[in-house]
mmCIF file of C-alpha atoms in Angstrom:
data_model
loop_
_atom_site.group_PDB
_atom_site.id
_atom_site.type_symbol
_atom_site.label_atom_id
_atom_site.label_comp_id
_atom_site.label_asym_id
_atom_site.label_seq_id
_atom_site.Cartn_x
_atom_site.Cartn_y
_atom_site.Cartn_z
ATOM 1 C CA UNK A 1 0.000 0.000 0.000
ATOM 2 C CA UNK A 2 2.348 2.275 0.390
ATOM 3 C CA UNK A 3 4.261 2.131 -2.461
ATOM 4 C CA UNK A 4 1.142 2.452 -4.148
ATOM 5 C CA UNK A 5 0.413 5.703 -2.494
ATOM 6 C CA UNK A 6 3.694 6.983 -2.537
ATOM 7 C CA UNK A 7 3.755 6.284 -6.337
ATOM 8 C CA UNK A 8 0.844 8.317 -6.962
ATOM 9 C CA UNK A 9 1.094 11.380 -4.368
ATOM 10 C CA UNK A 10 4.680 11.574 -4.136
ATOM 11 C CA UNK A 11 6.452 13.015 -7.095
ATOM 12 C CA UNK A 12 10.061 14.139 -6.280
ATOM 13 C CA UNK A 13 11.388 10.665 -5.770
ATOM 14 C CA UNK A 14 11.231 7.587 -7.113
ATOM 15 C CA UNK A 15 10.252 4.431 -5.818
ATOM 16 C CA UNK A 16 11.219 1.958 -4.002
ATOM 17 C CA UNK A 17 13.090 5.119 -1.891
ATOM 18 C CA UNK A 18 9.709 6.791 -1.290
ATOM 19 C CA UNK A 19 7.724 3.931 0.053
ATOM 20 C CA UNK A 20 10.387 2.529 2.057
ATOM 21 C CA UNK A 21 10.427 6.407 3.646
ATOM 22 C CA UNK A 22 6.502 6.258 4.639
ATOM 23 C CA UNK A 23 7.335 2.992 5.827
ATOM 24 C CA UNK A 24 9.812 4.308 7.718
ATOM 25 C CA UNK A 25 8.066 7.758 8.934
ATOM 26 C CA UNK A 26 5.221 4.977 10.388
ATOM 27 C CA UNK A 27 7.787 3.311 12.167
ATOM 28 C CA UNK A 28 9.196 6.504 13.798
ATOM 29 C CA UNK A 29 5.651 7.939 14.517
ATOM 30 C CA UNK A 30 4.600 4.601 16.269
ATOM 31 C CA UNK A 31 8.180 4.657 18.055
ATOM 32 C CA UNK A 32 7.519 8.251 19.681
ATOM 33 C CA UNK A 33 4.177 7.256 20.604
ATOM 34 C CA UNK A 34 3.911 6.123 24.478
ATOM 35 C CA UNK A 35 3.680 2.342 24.786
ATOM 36 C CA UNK A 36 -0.120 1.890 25.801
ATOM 37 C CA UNK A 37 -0.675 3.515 22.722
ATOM 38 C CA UNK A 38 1.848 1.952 20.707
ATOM 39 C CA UNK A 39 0.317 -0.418 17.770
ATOM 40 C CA UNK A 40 2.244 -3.682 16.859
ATOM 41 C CA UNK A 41 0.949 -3.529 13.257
ATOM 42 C CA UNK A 42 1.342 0.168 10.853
ATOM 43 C CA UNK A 43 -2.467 -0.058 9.677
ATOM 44 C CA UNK A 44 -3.624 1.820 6.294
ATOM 45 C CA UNK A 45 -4.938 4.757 7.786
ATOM 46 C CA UNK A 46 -1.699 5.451 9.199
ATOM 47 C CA UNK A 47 0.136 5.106 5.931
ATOM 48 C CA UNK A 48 -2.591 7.205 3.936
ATOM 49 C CA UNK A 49 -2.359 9.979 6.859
ATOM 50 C CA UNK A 50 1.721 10.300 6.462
ATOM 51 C CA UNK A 51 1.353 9.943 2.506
ATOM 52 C CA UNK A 52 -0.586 13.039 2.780
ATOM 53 C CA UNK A 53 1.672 15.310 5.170
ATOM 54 C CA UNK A 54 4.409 14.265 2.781
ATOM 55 C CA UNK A 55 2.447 15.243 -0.228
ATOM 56 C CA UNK A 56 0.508 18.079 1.534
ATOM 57 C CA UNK A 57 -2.946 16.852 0.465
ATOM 58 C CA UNK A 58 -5.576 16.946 2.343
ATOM 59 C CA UNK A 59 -5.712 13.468 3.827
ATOM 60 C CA UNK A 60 -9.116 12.367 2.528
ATOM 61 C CA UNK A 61 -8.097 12.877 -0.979
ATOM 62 C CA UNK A 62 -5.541 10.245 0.003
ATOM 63 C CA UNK A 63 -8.000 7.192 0.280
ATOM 64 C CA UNK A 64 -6.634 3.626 -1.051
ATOM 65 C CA UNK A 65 -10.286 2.848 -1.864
ATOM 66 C CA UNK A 66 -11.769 4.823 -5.009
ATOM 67 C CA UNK A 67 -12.958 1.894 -6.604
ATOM 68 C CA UNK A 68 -16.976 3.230 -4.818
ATOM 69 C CA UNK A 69 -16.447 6.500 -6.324
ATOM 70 C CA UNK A 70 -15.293 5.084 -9.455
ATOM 71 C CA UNK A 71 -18.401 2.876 -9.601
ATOM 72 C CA UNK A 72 -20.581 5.456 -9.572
ATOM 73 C CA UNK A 73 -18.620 8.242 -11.359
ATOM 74 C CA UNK A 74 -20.685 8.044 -14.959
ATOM 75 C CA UNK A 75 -23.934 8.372 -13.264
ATOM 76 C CA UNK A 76 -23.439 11.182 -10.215
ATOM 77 C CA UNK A 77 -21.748 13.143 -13.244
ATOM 78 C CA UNK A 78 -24.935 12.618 -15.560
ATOM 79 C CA UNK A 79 -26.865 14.248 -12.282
ATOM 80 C CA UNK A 80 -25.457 17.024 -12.255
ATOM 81 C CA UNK A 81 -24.588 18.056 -16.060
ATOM 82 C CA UNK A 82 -27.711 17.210 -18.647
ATOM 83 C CA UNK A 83 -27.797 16.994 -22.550
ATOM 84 C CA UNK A 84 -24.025 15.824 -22.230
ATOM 85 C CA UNK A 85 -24.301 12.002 -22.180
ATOM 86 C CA UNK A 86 -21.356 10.901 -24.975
ATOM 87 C CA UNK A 87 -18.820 13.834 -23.315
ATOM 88 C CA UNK A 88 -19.685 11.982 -19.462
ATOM 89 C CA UNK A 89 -18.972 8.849 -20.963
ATOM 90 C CA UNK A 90 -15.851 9.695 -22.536
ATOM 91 C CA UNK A 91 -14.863 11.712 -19.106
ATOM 92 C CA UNK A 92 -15.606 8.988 -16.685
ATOM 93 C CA UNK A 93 -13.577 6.119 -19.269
ATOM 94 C CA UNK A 94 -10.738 8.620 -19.198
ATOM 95 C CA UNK A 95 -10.578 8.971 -15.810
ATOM 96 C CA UNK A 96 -11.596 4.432 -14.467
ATOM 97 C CA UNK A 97 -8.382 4.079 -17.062
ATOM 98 C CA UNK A 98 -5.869 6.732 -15.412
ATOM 99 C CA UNK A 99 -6.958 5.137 -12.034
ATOM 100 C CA UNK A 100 -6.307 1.687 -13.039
ATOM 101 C CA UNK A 101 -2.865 1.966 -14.091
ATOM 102 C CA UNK A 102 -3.621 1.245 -18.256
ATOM 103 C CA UNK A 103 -2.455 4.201 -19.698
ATOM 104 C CA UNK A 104 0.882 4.966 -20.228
ATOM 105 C CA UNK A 105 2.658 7.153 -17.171
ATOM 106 C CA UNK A 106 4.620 9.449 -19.643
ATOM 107 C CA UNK A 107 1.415 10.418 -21.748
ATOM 108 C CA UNK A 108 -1.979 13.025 -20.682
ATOM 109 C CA UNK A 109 -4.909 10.895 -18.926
ATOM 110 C CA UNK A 110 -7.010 12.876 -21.195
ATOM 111 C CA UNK A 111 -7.142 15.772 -22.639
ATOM 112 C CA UNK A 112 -10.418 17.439 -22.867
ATOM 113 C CA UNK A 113 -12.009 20.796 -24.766
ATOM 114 C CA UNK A 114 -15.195 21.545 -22.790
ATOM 115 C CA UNK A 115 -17.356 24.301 -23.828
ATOM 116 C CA UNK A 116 -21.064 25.646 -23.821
ATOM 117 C CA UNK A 117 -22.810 27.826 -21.693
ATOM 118 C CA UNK A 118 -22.356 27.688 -18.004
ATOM 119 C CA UNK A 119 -25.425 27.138 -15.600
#
């Protein structure tokens, strides 16, 4: 997990050197800790919370699980914009294949022209 965290948030290093620092960050945060409080096992939420002081994100845009909001990305996006069916469609593929790792890391997830009136 987090080298898979570290690979997407973390940008001015290059792996395995940036995991193995959350990794280690985890470690050293657990170590300060007192020892009723100390954990035996670095959960996830742990690793996603240092991934995002690292990356200064805010920490719930660093969530391992996107694959709900993923699910339902096509349809809350056809809620909100109308008439615009085809363009959501090609948005939301776009975006499920950037997330899953099948485009190419050198190359645009997408590049879009949007236009039309707002509201």
């Amino acid at each position: 997990m987090a080298a898979e965290l570290s690979d997407r948030y973390i940008t001015d290093r290059h792996l395995p050197d940036k995991a193995i620092d959350i990794i280690d960050e985890a470690g050293a945060k657990q170590r300060m800790t007192s020892g009723a409080d100390r954990k035996q096992v670095i959960d996830i939420a742990e690793i996603e919370d240092i991934v995002s002081k690292i990356a200064r994100v805010p920490a719930k845009s660093v969530s391992s699980n996107d694959i709900d909001k993923l699910a339902n990305l096509e349809k809350n996006l056809k809620m909100l914009v109308f008439g615009q069916d085809e363009a959501i469609s090609a948005l939301a593929s776009a975006i499920k294949l950037s997330r899953a790792g099948l485009r190419d890391s050198k190359k645009l997830s997408a590049h879009l022209y949007l236009q039309g009136l707002p509201g």
